[in-house]
CSV table of C-alpha atoms and ligand atoms in Angstrom, one decimal:
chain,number,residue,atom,x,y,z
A,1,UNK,CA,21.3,1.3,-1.4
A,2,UNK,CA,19.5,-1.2,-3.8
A,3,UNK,CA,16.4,-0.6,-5.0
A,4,UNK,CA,13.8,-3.1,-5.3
A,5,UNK,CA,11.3,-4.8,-7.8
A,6,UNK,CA,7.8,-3.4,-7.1
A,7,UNK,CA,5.6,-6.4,-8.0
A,8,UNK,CA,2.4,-5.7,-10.7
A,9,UNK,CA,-1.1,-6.7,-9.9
A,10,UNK,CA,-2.5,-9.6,-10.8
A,11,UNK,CA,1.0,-11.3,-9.2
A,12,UNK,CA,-0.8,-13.2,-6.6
A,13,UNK,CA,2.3,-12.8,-3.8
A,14,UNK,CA,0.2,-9.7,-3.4
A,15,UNK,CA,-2.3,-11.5,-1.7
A,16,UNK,CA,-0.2,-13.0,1.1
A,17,UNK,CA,-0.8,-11.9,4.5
A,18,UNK,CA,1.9,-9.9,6.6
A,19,UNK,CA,3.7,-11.3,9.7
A,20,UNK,CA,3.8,-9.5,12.5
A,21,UNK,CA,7.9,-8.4,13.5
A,22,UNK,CA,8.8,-9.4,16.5
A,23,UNK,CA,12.6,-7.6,16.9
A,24,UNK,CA,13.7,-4.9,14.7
A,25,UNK,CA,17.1,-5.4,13.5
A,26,UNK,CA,19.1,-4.3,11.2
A,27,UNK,CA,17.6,-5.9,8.1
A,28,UNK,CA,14.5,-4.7,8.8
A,29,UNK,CA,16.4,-1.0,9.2
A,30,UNK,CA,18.2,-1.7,5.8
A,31,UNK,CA,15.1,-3.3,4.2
A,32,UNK,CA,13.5,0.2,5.6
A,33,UNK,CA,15.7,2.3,3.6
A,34,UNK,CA,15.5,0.1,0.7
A,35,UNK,CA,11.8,0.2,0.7
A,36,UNK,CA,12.2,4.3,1.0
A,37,UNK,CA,14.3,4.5,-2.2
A,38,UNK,CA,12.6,2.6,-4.5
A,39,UNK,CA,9.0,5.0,-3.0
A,40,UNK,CA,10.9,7.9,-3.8
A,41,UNK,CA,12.5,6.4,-7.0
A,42,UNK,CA,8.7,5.2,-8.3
A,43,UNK,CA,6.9,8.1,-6.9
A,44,UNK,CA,4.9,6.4,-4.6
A,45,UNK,CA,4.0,8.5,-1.4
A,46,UNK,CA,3.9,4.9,0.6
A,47,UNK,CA,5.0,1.6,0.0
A,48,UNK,CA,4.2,-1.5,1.9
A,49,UNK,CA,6.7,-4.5,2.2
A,50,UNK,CA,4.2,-6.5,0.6
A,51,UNK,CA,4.8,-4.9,-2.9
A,52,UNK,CA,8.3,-5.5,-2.8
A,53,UNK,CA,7.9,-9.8,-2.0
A,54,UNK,CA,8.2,-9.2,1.6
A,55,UNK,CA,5.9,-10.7,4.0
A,56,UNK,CA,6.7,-8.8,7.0
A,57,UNK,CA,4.6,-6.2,8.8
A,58,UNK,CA,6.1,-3.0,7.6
A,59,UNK,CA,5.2,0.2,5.6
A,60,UNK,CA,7.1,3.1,4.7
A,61,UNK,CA,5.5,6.7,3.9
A,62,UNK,CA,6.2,10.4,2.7
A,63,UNK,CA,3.4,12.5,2.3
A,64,UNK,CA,5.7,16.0,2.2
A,65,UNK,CA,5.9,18.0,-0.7
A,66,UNK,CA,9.4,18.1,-0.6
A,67,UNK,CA,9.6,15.0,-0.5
A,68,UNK,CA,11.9,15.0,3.3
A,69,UNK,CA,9.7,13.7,5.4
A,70,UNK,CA,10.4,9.5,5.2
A,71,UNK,CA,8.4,7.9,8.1
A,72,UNK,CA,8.5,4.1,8.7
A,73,UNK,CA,5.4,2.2,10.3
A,74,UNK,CA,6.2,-1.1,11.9
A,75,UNK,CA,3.0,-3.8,12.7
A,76,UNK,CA,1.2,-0.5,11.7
A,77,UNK,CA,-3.4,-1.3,12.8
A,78,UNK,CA,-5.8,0.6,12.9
A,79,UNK,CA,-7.6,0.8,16.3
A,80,UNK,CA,-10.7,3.3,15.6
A,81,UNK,CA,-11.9,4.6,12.6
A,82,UNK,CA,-15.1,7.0,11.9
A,83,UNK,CA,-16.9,8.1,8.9
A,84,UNK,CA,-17.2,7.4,5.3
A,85,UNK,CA,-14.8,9.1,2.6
A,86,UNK,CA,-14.7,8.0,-1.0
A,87,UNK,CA,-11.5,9.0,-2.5
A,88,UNK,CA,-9.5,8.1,-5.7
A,89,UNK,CA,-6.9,6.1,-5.4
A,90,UNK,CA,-3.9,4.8,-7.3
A,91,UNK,CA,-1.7,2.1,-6.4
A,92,UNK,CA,2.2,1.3,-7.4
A,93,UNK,CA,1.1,-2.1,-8.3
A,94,UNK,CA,-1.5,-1.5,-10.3
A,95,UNK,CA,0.0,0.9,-12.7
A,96,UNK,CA,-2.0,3.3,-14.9
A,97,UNK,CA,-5.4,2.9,-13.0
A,98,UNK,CA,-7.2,5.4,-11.1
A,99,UNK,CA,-10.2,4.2,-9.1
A,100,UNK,CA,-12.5,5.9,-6.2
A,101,UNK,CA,-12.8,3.7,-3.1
A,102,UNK,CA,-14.9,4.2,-0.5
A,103,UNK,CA,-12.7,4.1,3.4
A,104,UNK,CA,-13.1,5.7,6.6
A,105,UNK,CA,-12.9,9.2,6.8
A,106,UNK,CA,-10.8,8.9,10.1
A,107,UNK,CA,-8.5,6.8,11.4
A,108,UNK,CA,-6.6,6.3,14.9
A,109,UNK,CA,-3.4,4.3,13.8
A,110,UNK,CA,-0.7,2.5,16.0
A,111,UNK,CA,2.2,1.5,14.9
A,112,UNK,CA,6.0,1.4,16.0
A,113,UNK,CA,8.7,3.4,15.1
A,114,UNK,CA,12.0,2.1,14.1
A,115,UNK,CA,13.5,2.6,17.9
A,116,UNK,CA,11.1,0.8,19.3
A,117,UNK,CA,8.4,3.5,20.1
A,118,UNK,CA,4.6,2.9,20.1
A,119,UNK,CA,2.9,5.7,18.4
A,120,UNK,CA,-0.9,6.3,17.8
A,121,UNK,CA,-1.6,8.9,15.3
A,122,UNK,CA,-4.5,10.2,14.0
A,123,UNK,CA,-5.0,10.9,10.4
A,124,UNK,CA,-7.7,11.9,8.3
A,125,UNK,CA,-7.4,12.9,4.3
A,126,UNK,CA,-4.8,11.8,2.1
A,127,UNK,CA,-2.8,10.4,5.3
A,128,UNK,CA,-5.8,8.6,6.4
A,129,UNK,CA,-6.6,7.0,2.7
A,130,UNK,CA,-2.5,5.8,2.6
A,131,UNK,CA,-2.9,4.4,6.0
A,132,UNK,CA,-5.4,2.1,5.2
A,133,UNK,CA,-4.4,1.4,1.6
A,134,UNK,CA,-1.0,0.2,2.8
A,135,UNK,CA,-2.6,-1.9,5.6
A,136,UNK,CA,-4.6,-3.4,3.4
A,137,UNK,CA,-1.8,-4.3,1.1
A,138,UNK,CA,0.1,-6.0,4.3
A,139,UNK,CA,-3.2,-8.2,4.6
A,140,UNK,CA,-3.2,-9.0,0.7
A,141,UNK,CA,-6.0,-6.6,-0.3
A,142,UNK,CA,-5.6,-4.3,-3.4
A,143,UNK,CA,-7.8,-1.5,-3.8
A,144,UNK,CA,-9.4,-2.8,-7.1
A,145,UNK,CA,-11.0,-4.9,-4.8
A,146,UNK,CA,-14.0,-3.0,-3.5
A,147,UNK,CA,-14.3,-1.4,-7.1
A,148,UNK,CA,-17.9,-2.2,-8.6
A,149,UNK,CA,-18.0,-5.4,-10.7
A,150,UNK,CA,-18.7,-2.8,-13.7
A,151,UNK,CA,-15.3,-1.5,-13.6
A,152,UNK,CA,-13.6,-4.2,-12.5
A,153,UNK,CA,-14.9,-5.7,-15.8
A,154,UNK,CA,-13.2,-2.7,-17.4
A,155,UNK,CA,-10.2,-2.9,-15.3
A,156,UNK,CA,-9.7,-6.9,-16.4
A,157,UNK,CA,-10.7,-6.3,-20.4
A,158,UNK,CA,-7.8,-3.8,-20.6
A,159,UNK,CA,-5.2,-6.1,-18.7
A,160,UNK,CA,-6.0,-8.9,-20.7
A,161,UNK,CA,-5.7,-6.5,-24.3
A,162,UNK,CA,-2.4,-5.2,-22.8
A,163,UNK,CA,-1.0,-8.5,-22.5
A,164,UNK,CA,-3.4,-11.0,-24.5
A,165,UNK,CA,-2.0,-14.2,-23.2
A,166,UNK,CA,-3.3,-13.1,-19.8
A,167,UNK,CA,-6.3,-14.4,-17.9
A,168,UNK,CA,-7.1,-12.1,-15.6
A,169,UNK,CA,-9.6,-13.3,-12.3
A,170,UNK,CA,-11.1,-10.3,-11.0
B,1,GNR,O1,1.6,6.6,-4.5
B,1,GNR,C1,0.4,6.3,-4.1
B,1,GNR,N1,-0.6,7.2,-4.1
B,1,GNR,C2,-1.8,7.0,-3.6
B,1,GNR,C3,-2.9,7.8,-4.0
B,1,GNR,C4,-4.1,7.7,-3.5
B,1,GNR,C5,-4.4,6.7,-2.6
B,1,GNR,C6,-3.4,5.8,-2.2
B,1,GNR,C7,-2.1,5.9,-2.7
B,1,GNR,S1,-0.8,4.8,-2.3
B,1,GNR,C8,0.2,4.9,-3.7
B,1,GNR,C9,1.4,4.1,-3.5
B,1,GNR,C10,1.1,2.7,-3.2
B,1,GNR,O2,0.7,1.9,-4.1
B,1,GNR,N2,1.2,2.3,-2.0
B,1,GNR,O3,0.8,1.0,-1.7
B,2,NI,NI1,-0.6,0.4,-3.2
């Protein structure tokens, strides 16, 4: 299986928005697998199409510790969230950078497995923090977006010495 190109903040196709899919095929199995290999290969514990170019409504996750546990969310939302959490959070496309981020606490999530099958889950913790973090990334939003403008001014100085012909907009 071919592995694909994870694309690096500040590439702006990580800011388009997701379509919803409306028949899952077999490119959207194959481009599930793909999307599983290169999270394993970068050692990411989820991965949203999004990161990989593709604007389509899917997200693929492995929380184990083993490392055996793949699970694919297709036109994954949220439909009821509670609480407050801040957490920190790293992101596959924003390499060496560690922020917290404030996100619910609790979330209900439904989404649809590859056969077809509507599932709501509940999550809270680290499953809960993915959860939204990859949903976020399906609707264009990074994480270093609800950092406070201090470190984002921190975030954007070392970008911009680690490749000085960059402008970064933060
Ligand atoms: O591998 C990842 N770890 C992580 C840690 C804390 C909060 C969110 C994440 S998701 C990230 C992989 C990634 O970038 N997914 O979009
Ligand atoms: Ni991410």
């Amino acid at each position: 299986m071919p592995r694909l190109t994870v694309l690096h903040y500040p590439d702006t196709n990580l800011r388009k928005k997701a379509a919803l899919i409306n028949s899952i095929d077999e490119n959207i199995t194959a481009l599930a697998d793909n999307m599983l290999e290169t999270m394993y290969a970068e050692g990411g514990i989820g991965l949203a199409a999004t990161q990989v170019n593709v604007q389509k409504r899917i997200v693929v996750m492995d929380l184990s510790e083993d490392k055996n546990q793949p699970n694919v969310l297709i036109n994954p939302e949220i439909i009821a969230s509670e609480g407050l959490e801040q957490t920190q959070e790293g992101c596959l496309s924003v390499p060496d950078y560690y922020g917290i981020v404030e996100r619910a606490e609790k979330v209900k999530c439904r989404y649809l497995k590859l056969d077809g099958t509507v599932v709501e889950q509940d999550a809270d913790g680290l499953l809960a923090v993915c959860m939204q973090h990859e949903i976020d990334h399906l609707d264009g939003k990074l994480f270093i977006d609800y950092l406070s403008p201090l470190k984002r001014q921190r975030l954007k100085k070392k970008l911009e010495k680690q490749d000085k012909h960059l402008q970064v907009v933060l």
